[in-house]
Amino acid sequence: MLKMKQLKSKITKDGGLEVYLVETELPDPAGNRLIVRMEAAPINPSDMGPLFGPANMAEARLESESGKSILKATVPAERLAVLAPRLDQEMPVGNEGAGVVIDAGPDPSAQALMGRTVAILNGRAYAQYASVPADKCLVLNEGTTPKQGAACFVNPLTALGMVETMKHENHTGLVHTAAASNLGQMLNRICIADGVPLVNVVRKQEHVQLLRDLGAKYVCDSSLESFPADLEDALAETGATLAFDAIGGGRMVNDILYSMERALSRGASGLNTYGSSSLKQAYFYGGLEQSPAILNRNYGMMWAVGGWLLTPFLKRIGKEREAELRQRVADEITTTFESKFTKEISMEEALSPEIVQQYFAKKTGEKYLINPNK
Amino acid sequence: MLKMKQLKSKITKDGGLEVYLVETELPDPAGNRLIVRMEAAPINPSDMGPLFGPANMAEARLESESGKSILKATVPAERLAVLAPRLDQEMPVGNEGAGVVIDAGPDPSAQALMGRTVAILNGRAYAQYASVPADKCLVLNEGTTPKQGAACFVNPLTALGMVETMKHENHTGLVHTAAASNLGQMLNRICIADGVPLVNVVRKQEHVQLLRDLGAKYVCDSSLESFPADLEDALAETGATLAFDAIGGGRMVNDILYSMERALSRGASGLNTYGSSSLKQAYFYGGLEQSPAILNRNYGMMWAVGGWLLTPFLKRIGKEREAELRQRVADEITTTFESKFTKEISMEEALSPEIVQQYFAKKTGEKYLINPNK
């Protein structure tokens, strides 16, 4: 038995969010299980849901109860219904991370990994140790540090998944919003390497420059008045009919579908009641803005939008292809799939309301890393 | 050469809509072509786009220019861009209709149909005569009148297409909005005959009764306060995860997706960050309301919405299956696929602003029929 600290999140039936550290124990590893000492786990936007749900984090506070520090906040009553399955339960948090194998079950596949640095996607990475089956780890190449390998799954496989989805669904180019993000820069590197036309949509002029400096050919700034025309031109040149949107709320996806239709209809003549015959597809893969998405449907009938999620996508491409993608991530983790971290914090620091405000803001280019053994 | 009157629609570059009758000629039939004397052509919601585009029909007026009556209205400037392909062109109108074969080309397949009553989907049915290839006609059974067979394609194939789509995309039940419509009643009859669970959503209590009288098991009235709970119960009982929406604007599709998620999450426990793992799909097949659709995305990530269109659907199922569906329509045109018409009008009457107001209102249960030879 290995004692350890682990970060947990609970939302109570009356809408109280509580995030705190618990002392717990890990059983000794059996079979092909490994014990990984966690040294680096990123705070991704996708960790916010498990951590905080829809709580009002602007008013989060740290309270002390019988010597235990508890980060508290309130979930609006109208958001509780969809949270029913998790209410009043202590939830593990932290999608992914990396560390060093310090113990292994008797299985030779596990024994072979003693001392190796591995990346894991276990949904409970904000803990000092993790117990994972050997075949579920991504074994990092010699010389890769846990910090370098902390973010091997969520962003890299999502970025690769966008390109794979494009191929699977017979599109030939991509649009990406919030494109200056860590993931956006990664996607830009993949698309340059793989020769995939990519239209980057950003919201600030400084991000245009950032992406151009990284070799991006098409960067459209949605804060400019010329945005609809710029976007339409980029779409006409690239032929991109598939968009991935990180924002969720507002009119961005609507405006992209409209510009796609305009680009596709160039030179068309005739009744065209239902618009162009090419499918215009947009996927929401994130929700940086919680406001509703507005669809005015002014782009014919051949359009589709929906949620895009990594796990069902990986099921769809099959184990063999997933293994290839994972290996590419391991091999290019310090280049194509590099993540830059603004700050490394401990699990205790992750509970500080001041620090929560910083990483909860999900500012483009800022990314926090938890070191559970700091 | 056969002289005839034909209804045409034109939208000018400066936003003027003009609908009027032209005198034109049809060449004598060659090959397998038939000349059909059109006796009945329905005014479907899907005819409104070709006829009027997004013009403001509330202020339509009839003007006389050199002896020609022209129905005029104005298209808002901001809606003109997407109409570019049709601007300044005279467009034929009328998706479908039926009539009697009065002349045929020398091909035996055409000669065999002399005197028969046939239904056609030619996109120019508001005309005294039509020239169509024999193999594109639906030959009606002996005894079926043109009026009975006027609406063989748009509504029947759309209703059948919903059930086919359900099977193709691995759903096991359907939701339909504006369910008391002509098409909704048809879908209700198909689902009862085929044993498909159908949740009918209506907006008035009188429509609940109408559908119940037609044997519908699940009818939810969205005007009631209990609607979200009623819908969730019906979805839980039927397991329906596929919706077809005729309305387009507002929150209806959003609310259906939310209730689906609530029904699917019954009994779930755990983090459930991305909601249930079943895909919740909604298709817009109409646009009774032009306001934007609002999606608050409060139903996990496994959801999709998009446009649904008959023509690409028919391509997808292939010619053989399409022929089976067409034959079913011909065989059941006075039962399952019966359309009821409020009023029969001439093409001249279709230009009267007073009559336009009536059929443009697209009121549930009201349907106009044009008799081009009246």
Short mmCIF file of C-alpha atoms in Angstrom, two decimals, chain B residues 40-358:
data_model
loop_
_atom_site.label_atom_id
_atom_site.label_comp_id
_atom_site.label_asym_id
_atom_site.label_seq_id
_atom_site.Cartn_x
_atom_site.Cartn_y
_atom_site.Cartn_z
CA ALA B 40 -53.01 19.16 -60.10
CA ALA B 41 -49.87 20.58 -58.45
CA PRO B 42 -49.71 21.19 -54.69
CA ILE B 43 -48.30 24.35 -53.11
CA ASN B 44 -45.88 22.85 -50.61
CA PRO B 45 -43.80 24.84 -48.09
CA SER B 46 -40.79 23.80 -50.20
CA ASP B 47 -42.29 25.69 -53.16
CA MET B 48 -42.15 28.99 -51.28
CA GLY B 49 -38.38 29.46 -51.76
CA PRO B 50 -38.42 29.12 -55.54
CA LEU B 51 -41.66 31.15 -55.78
CA PHE B 52 -40.95 34.03 -53.44
CA GLY B 53 -37.42 33.69 -52.02
CA PRO B 54 -37.15 35.70 -48.80
CA ALA B 55 -39.42 38.50 -50.11
CA ASN B 56 -41.73 40.32 -47.73
CA MET B 57 -44.99 38.77 -48.92
CA ALA B 58 -47.13 40.60 -46.37
CA GLU B 59 -46.77 43.62 -48.66
CA ALA B 60 -47.12 41.81 -51.98
CA ARG B 61 -49.16 43.63 -54.63
CA LEU B 62 -50.48 42.84 -58.09
CA GLU B 63 -49.48 45.24 -60.86
CA SER B 64 -50.39 45.37 -64.51
CA GLU B 65 -47.68 46.06 -67.09
CA SER B 66 -48.59 46.11 -70.81
CA GLY B 67 -51.54 43.84 -70.12
CA LYS B 68 -49.51 41.37 -68.03
CA SER B 69 -50.37 40.82 -64.34
CA ILE B 70 -47.26 40.76 -62.15
CA LEU B 71 -47.20 39.85 -58.46
CA LYS B 72 -44.56 42.10 -56.91
CA ALA B 73 -42.82 42.20 -53.52
CA THR B 74 -39.49 43.29 -52.08
CA VAL B 75 -36.54 41.18 -50.89
CA PRO B 76 -34.63 42.74 -47.95
CA ALA B 77 -31.21 43.90 -49.14
CA GLU B 78 -29.32 41.78 -46.60
CA ARG B 79 -30.88 38.59 -47.98
CA LEU B 80 -29.78 39.20 -51.57
CA ALA B 81 -26.19 37.94 -51.32
CA VAL B 82 -27.09 34.25 -51.01
CA LEU B 83 -29.57 34.61 -53.87
CA ALA B 84 -26.83 35.66 -56.31
CA PRO B 85 -27.06 32.50 -58.47
CA ARG B 86 -30.73 33.17 -59.36
CA LEU B 87 -30.80 36.95 -59.65
CA ASP B 88 -32.28 38.47 -62.83
CA GLN B 89 -33.29 35.07 -64.18
CA GLU B 90 -36.81 33.79 -64.89
CA MET B 91 -37.16 30.64 -62.79
CA PRO B 92 -39.70 27.85 -63.34
CA VAL B 93 -41.65 26.91 -60.20
CA GLY B 94 -43.70 24.03 -58.79
CA ASN B 95 -41.83 21.00 -57.51
CA GLU B 96 -44.39 18.32 -58.29
CA GLY B 97 -47.77 17.52 -59.72
CA ALA B 98 -49.83 15.02 -61.67
CA GLY B 99 -51.71 14.84 -64.92
CA VAL B 100 -52.59 12.75 -67.96
CA VAL B 101 -50.20 11.66 -70.73
CA ILE B 102 -51.52 13.22 -73.96
CA ASP B 103 -48.53 12.65 -76.25
CA ALA B 104 -45.49 10.36 -76.22
CA GLY B 105 -42.21 9.90 -78.08
CA PRO B 106 -41.66 6.85 -80.30
CA ASP B 107 -39.95 4.79 -77.58
CA PRO B 108 -42.20 1.86 -76.58
CA SER B 109 -41.76 2.72 -72.87
CA ALA B 110 -43.30 6.10 -73.64
CA GLN B 111 -46.00 4.83 -76.00
CA ALA B 112 -47.14 2.37 -73.33
CA LEU B 113 -48.11 5.26 -71.08
CA MET B 114 -50.46 7.12 -73.48
CA GLY B 115 -53.59 8.11 -71.60
CA ARG B 116 -52.22 7.09 -68.20
CA THR B 117 -52.25 9.32 -65.15
CA VAL B 118 -48.73 9.99 -63.89
CA ALA B 119 -47.08 11.95 -61.08
CA ILE B 120 -43.94 13.95 -61.75
CA LEU B 121 -41.25 15.82 -59.82
CA ASN B 122 -39.91 18.23 -62.41
CA GLY B 123 -39.45 21.56 -60.64
CA ARG B 124 -41.75 23.31 -63.15
CA ALA B 125 -45.12 21.80 -62.37
CA TYR B 126 -47.00 25.12 -62.36
CA ALA B 127 -47.51 24.97 -66.12
CA GLN B 128 -50.27 23.66 -68.37
CA TYR B 129 -48.06 20.92 -69.75
CA ALA B 130 -44.87 19.13 -68.82
CA SER B 131 -42.32 17.24 -70.90
CA VAL B 132 -40.76 14.40 -68.91
CA PRO B 133 -38.86 11.16 -69.63
CA ALA B 134 -41.08 8.10 -69.13
CA ASP B 135 -38.68 6.52 -66.64
CA LYS B 136 -38.84 9.55 -64.35
CA CYS B 137 -42.62 9.37 -63.94
CA LEU B 138 -44.49 7.60 -61.21
CA VAL B 139 -47.27 5.78 -63.04
CA LEU B 140 -50.36 5.92 -60.86
CA ASN B 141 -52.56 2.88 -60.44
CA GLU B 142 -55.76 2.73 -62.49
CA GLY B 143 -58.48 4.72 -60.75
CA THR B 144 -56.12 7.20 -59.07
CA THR B 145 -57.02 10.75 -60.11
CA PRO B 146 -54.45 13.53 -60.79
CA LYS B 147 -55.71 15.33 -57.68
CA GLN B 148 -55.16 12.23 -55.54
CA GLY B 149 -51.71 11.75 -57.04
CA ALA B 150 -50.66 15.42 -57.07
CA ALA B 151 -48.39 15.14 -54.04
CA CYS B 152 -46.62 11.80 -54.54
CA PHE B 153 -43.04 12.95 -54.01
CA VAL B 154 -42.20 15.76 -51.62
CA ASN B 155 -44.24 14.80 -48.57
CA PRO B 156 -44.47 11.00 -49.02
CA LEU B 157 -40.76 10.52 -49.80
CA THR B 158 -39.76 12.93 -47.02
CA ALA B 159 -41.89 11.04 -44.49
CA LEU B 160 -40.56 7.70 -45.72
CA GLY B 161 -37.07 9.21 -45.75
CA MET B 162 -37.29 9.97 -42.05
CA VAL B 163 -37.97 6.33 -41.23
CA GLU B 164 -35.26 5.18 -43.66
CA THR B 165 -32.77 7.63 -42.15
CA MET B 166 -33.61 6.29 -38.70
CA LYS B 167 -32.70 2.78 -39.81
CA HIS B 168 -29.57 3.86 -41.72
CA GLU B 169 -28.20 5.80 -38.76
CA ASN B 170 -29.01 3.18 -36.13
CA HIS B 171 -31.72 4.96 -34.21
CA THR B 172 -34.84 3.13 -33.06
CA GLY B 173 -37.42 5.87 -32.69
CA LEU B 174 -38.35 9.28 -34.05
CA VAL B 175 -39.38 12.72 -32.85
CA HIS B 176 -41.28 14.99 -35.23
CA THR B 177 -42.20 18.65 -34.75
CA ALA B 178 -45.15 20.45 -36.33
CA ALA B 179 -46.50 16.93 -36.19
CA ALA B 180 -50.12 17.74 -37.05
CA SER B 181 -49.12 18.86 -40.54
CA ASN B 182 -50.08 16.98 -43.67
CA LEU B 183 -46.60 15.43 -43.61
CA GLY B 184 -46.85 14.76 -39.88
CA GLN B 185 -50.10 12.85 -40.26
CA MET B 186 -48.51 10.85 -43.05
CA LEU B 187 -45.49 10.05 -40.88
CA ASN B 188 -47.84 9.02 -38.07
CA ARG B 189 -49.60 6.57 -40.40
CA ILE B 190 -46.27 5.13 -41.64
CA CYS B 191 -44.92 4.70 -38.12
CA ILE B 192 -48.09 2.95 -36.93
CA ALA B 193 -47.99 0.64 -39.97
CA ASP B 194 -44.27 -0.08 -39.59
CA GLY B 195 -44.16 -0.30 -35.78
CA VAL B 196 -41.78 2.63 -35.38
CA PRO B 197 -42.04 4.55 -32.06
CA LEU B 198 -42.89 8.18 -32.88
CA VAL B 199 -43.00 11.15 -30.52
CA ASN B 200 -45.25 13.83 -32.05
CA VAL B 201 -44.58 17.40 -30.93
CA VAL B 202 -47.37 19.92 -31.56
CA ARG B 203 -48.04 23.49 -30.47
CA LYS B 204 -51.79 23.41 -29.84
CA GLN B 205 -54.10 21.28 -27.73
CA GLU B 206 -56.46 20.72 -30.68
CA HIS B 207 -53.58 19.07 -32.55
CA VAL B 208 -53.01 16.68 -29.65
CA GLN B 209 -56.58 15.47 -30.09
CA LEU B 210 -56.26 15.31 -33.87
CA LEU B 211 -53.22 13.06 -33.67
CA ARG B 212 -54.64 10.93 -30.88
CA ASP B 213 -57.75 10.38 -33.01
CA LEU B 214 -55.37 9.16 -35.72
CA GLY B 215 -53.93 6.59 -33.33
CA ALA B 216 -50.78 8.42 -32.19
CA LYS B 217 -49.50 7.08 -28.87
CA TYR B 218 -47.07 9.88 -27.96
CA VAL B 219 -48.17 13.48 -28.50
CA CYS B 220 -46.48 16.30 -26.57
CA ASP B 221 -47.87 19.84 -26.58
CA SER B 222 -45.04 22.39 -26.42
CA SER B 223 -47.44 25.11 -25.24
CA LEU B 224 -47.90 23.32 -21.90
CA GLU B 225 -45.73 24.02 -18.88
CA SER B 226 -45.28 20.27 -18.45
CA PHE B 227 -43.79 19.96 -21.95
CA PRO B 228 -40.13 19.31 -20.94
CA ALA B 229 -41.21 16.58 -18.50
CA ASP B 230 -43.79 15.13 -20.93
CA LEU B 231 -41.20 15.03 -23.69
CA GLU B 232 -38.54 13.47 -21.46
CA ASP B 233 -40.98 10.72 -20.45
CA ALA B 234 -41.95 10.03 -24.05
CA LEU B 235 -38.28 9.93 -25.07
CA ALA B 236 -37.40 7.60 -22.21
CA GLU B 237 -40.26 5.26 -23.17
CA THR B 238 -39.58 5.25 -26.91
CA GLY B 239 -35.78 5.51 -26.83
CA ALA B 240 -36.05 7.99 -29.70
CA THR B 241 -32.71 9.72 -30.38
CA LEU B 242 -33.48 11.16 -33.82
CA ALA B 243 -35.62 14.24 -34.41
CA PHE B 244 -36.91 15.88 -37.59
CA ASP B 245 -37.79 19.51 -37.21
CA ALA B 246 -39.91 21.56 -39.60
CA ILE B 247 -39.67 24.79 -37.66
CA GLY B 248 -36.01 25.77 -37.78
CA GLY B 249 -35.95 28.87 -35.63
CA GLY B 250 -35.98 29.20 -31.85
CA ARG B 251 -35.28 26.65 -29.17
CA MET B 252 -37.31 23.62 -30.21
CA VAL B 253 -34.40 21.49 -31.43
CA ASN B 254 -32.33 22.60 -28.46
CA ASP B 255 -35.09 21.55 -26.07
CA ILE B 256 -35.50 18.19 -27.77
CA LEU B 257 -31.75 17.47 -27.52
CA TYR B 258 -31.84 18.47 -23.86
CA SER B 259 -34.79 16.18 -23.11
CA MET B 260 -33.10 13.36 -25.00
CA GLU B 261 -30.00 13.79 -22.86
CA ARG B 262 -32.10 13.84 -19.68
CA ALA B 263 -33.88 10.66 -20.78
CA LEU B 264 -30.59 8.94 -21.70
CA SER B 265 -28.93 9.96 -18.43
CA ARG B 266 -31.62 8.49 -16.21
CA GLY B 267 -29.89 6.24 -13.74
CA ALA B 268 -26.41 7.30 -14.84
CA SER B 269 -23.79 7.91 -12.19
CA GLY B 270 -20.29 9.30 -12.21
CA LEU B 271 -18.51 12.23 -13.76
CA ASN B 272 -20.41 12.16 -17.05
CA THR B 273 -18.55 15.31 -18.17
CA TYR B 274 -19.51 14.87 -21.79
CA GLY B 275 -22.97 13.46 -21.19
CA SER B 276 -24.41 10.17 -22.37
CA SER B 277 -22.57 8.19 -25.00
CA SER B 278 -25.54 7.84 -27.38
CA LEU B 279 -25.65 10.20 -30.33
CA LYS B 280 -28.58 12.59 -30.20
CA GLN B 281 -29.35 13.74 -33.73
CA ALA B 282 -31.74 16.40 -35.00
CA TYR B 283 -32.34 17.35 -38.61
CA PHE B 284 -33.93 20.53 -39.87
CA TYR B 285 -35.97 19.59 -42.93
CA GLY B 286 -37.96 22.80 -43.08
CA GLY B 287 -37.89 26.37 -41.91
CA LEU B 288 -41.39 27.47 -40.88
CA GLU B 289 -39.74 30.09 -38.68
CA GLN B 290 -36.88 32.12 -40.11
CA SER B 291 -35.52 33.28 -36.74
CA PRO B 292 -32.14 31.78 -35.72
CA ALA B 293 -31.92 28.42 -34.01
CA ILE B 294 -30.54 28.71 -30.49
CA LEU B 295 -28.34 25.89 -29.20
CA ASN B 296 -27.19 26.17 -25.60
CA ARG B 297 -25.29 22.89 -25.86
CA ASN B 298 -26.39 21.81 -22.41
CA TYR B 299 -26.61 18.16 -23.45
CA GLY B 300 -23.13 16.75 -23.44
CA MET B 301 -21.01 16.37 -26.55
CA MET B 302 -22.71 13.50 -28.37
CA TRP B 303 -25.14 15.54 -30.41
CA ALA B 304 -25.48 16.66 -33.99
CA VAL B 305 -27.82 18.86 -35.93
CA GLY B 306 -27.96 19.72 -39.60
CA GLY B 307 -30.04 20.16 -42.70
CA TRP B 308 -31.91 17.20 -44.17
CA LEU B 309 -32.72 17.24 -47.83
CA LEU B 310 -34.66 14.73 -49.90
CA THR B 311 -32.44 14.62 -53.00
CA PRO B 312 -29.11 13.69 -51.34
CA PHE B 313 -31.01 11.22 -49.17
CA LEU B 314 -32.41 9.48 -52.26
CA LYS B 315 -28.92 9.32 -53.76
CA ARG B 316 -27.70 7.72 -50.57
CA ILE B 317 -30.25 4.89 -50.53
CA GLY B 318 -29.79 4.08 -54.22
CA LYS B 319 -32.16 3.67 -57.17
CA GLU B 320 -33.48 0.26 -56.24
CA ARG B 321 -34.65 1.28 -52.79
CA GLU B 322 -36.01 4.54 -54.14
CA ALA B 323 -38.11 2.60 -56.65
CA GLU B 324 -39.53 0.48 -53.81
CA LEU B 325 -40.46 3.58 -51.85
CA ARG B 326 -42.08 5.17 -54.91
CA GLN B 327 -44.14 2.06 -55.60
CA ARG B 328 -45.35 2.03 -52.00
CA VAL B 329 -46.47 5.64 -52.46
CA ALA B 330 -48.39 4.76 -55.64
CA ASP B 331 -50.03 1.77 -53.97
CA GLU B 332 -51.04 3.66 -50.82
CA ILE B 333 -51.71 7.12 -52.27
CA THR B 334 -55.34 7.21 -51.12
CA THR B 335 -54.56 5.83 -47.64
CA THR B 336 -51.14 6.23 -45.99
CA PHE B 337 -50.02 8.99 -48.32
CA GLU B 338 -53.30 10.84 -48.75
CA SER B 339 -53.03 14.63 -48.93
CA LYS B 340 -56.05 16.78 -48.20
CA PHE B 341 -56.40 20.06 -50.03
CA THR B 342 -58.20 23.10 -48.66
CA LYS B 343 -58.78 24.72 -52.01
CA GLU B 344 -58.12 24.25 -55.71
CA ILE B 345 -57.00 27.39 -57.55
CA SER B 346 -55.90 28.39 -61.04
CA MET B 347 -52.44 29.75 -61.84
CA GLU B 348 -54.01 33.22 -62.22
CA GLU B 349 -55.53 32.92 -58.74
CA ALA B 350 -52.13 31.91 -57.35
CA LEU B 351 -50.98 35.46 -58.19
CA SER B 352 -53.75 37.17 -56.22
CA PRO B 353 -52.28 38.90 -53.15
CA GLU B 354 -55.29 37.85 -51.04
CA ILE B 355 -54.87 34.18 -51.97
CA VAL B 356 -51.06 34.41 -51.57
CA GLN B 357 -51.59 35.55 -47.96
CA GLN B 358 -53.64 32.41 -47.35
#
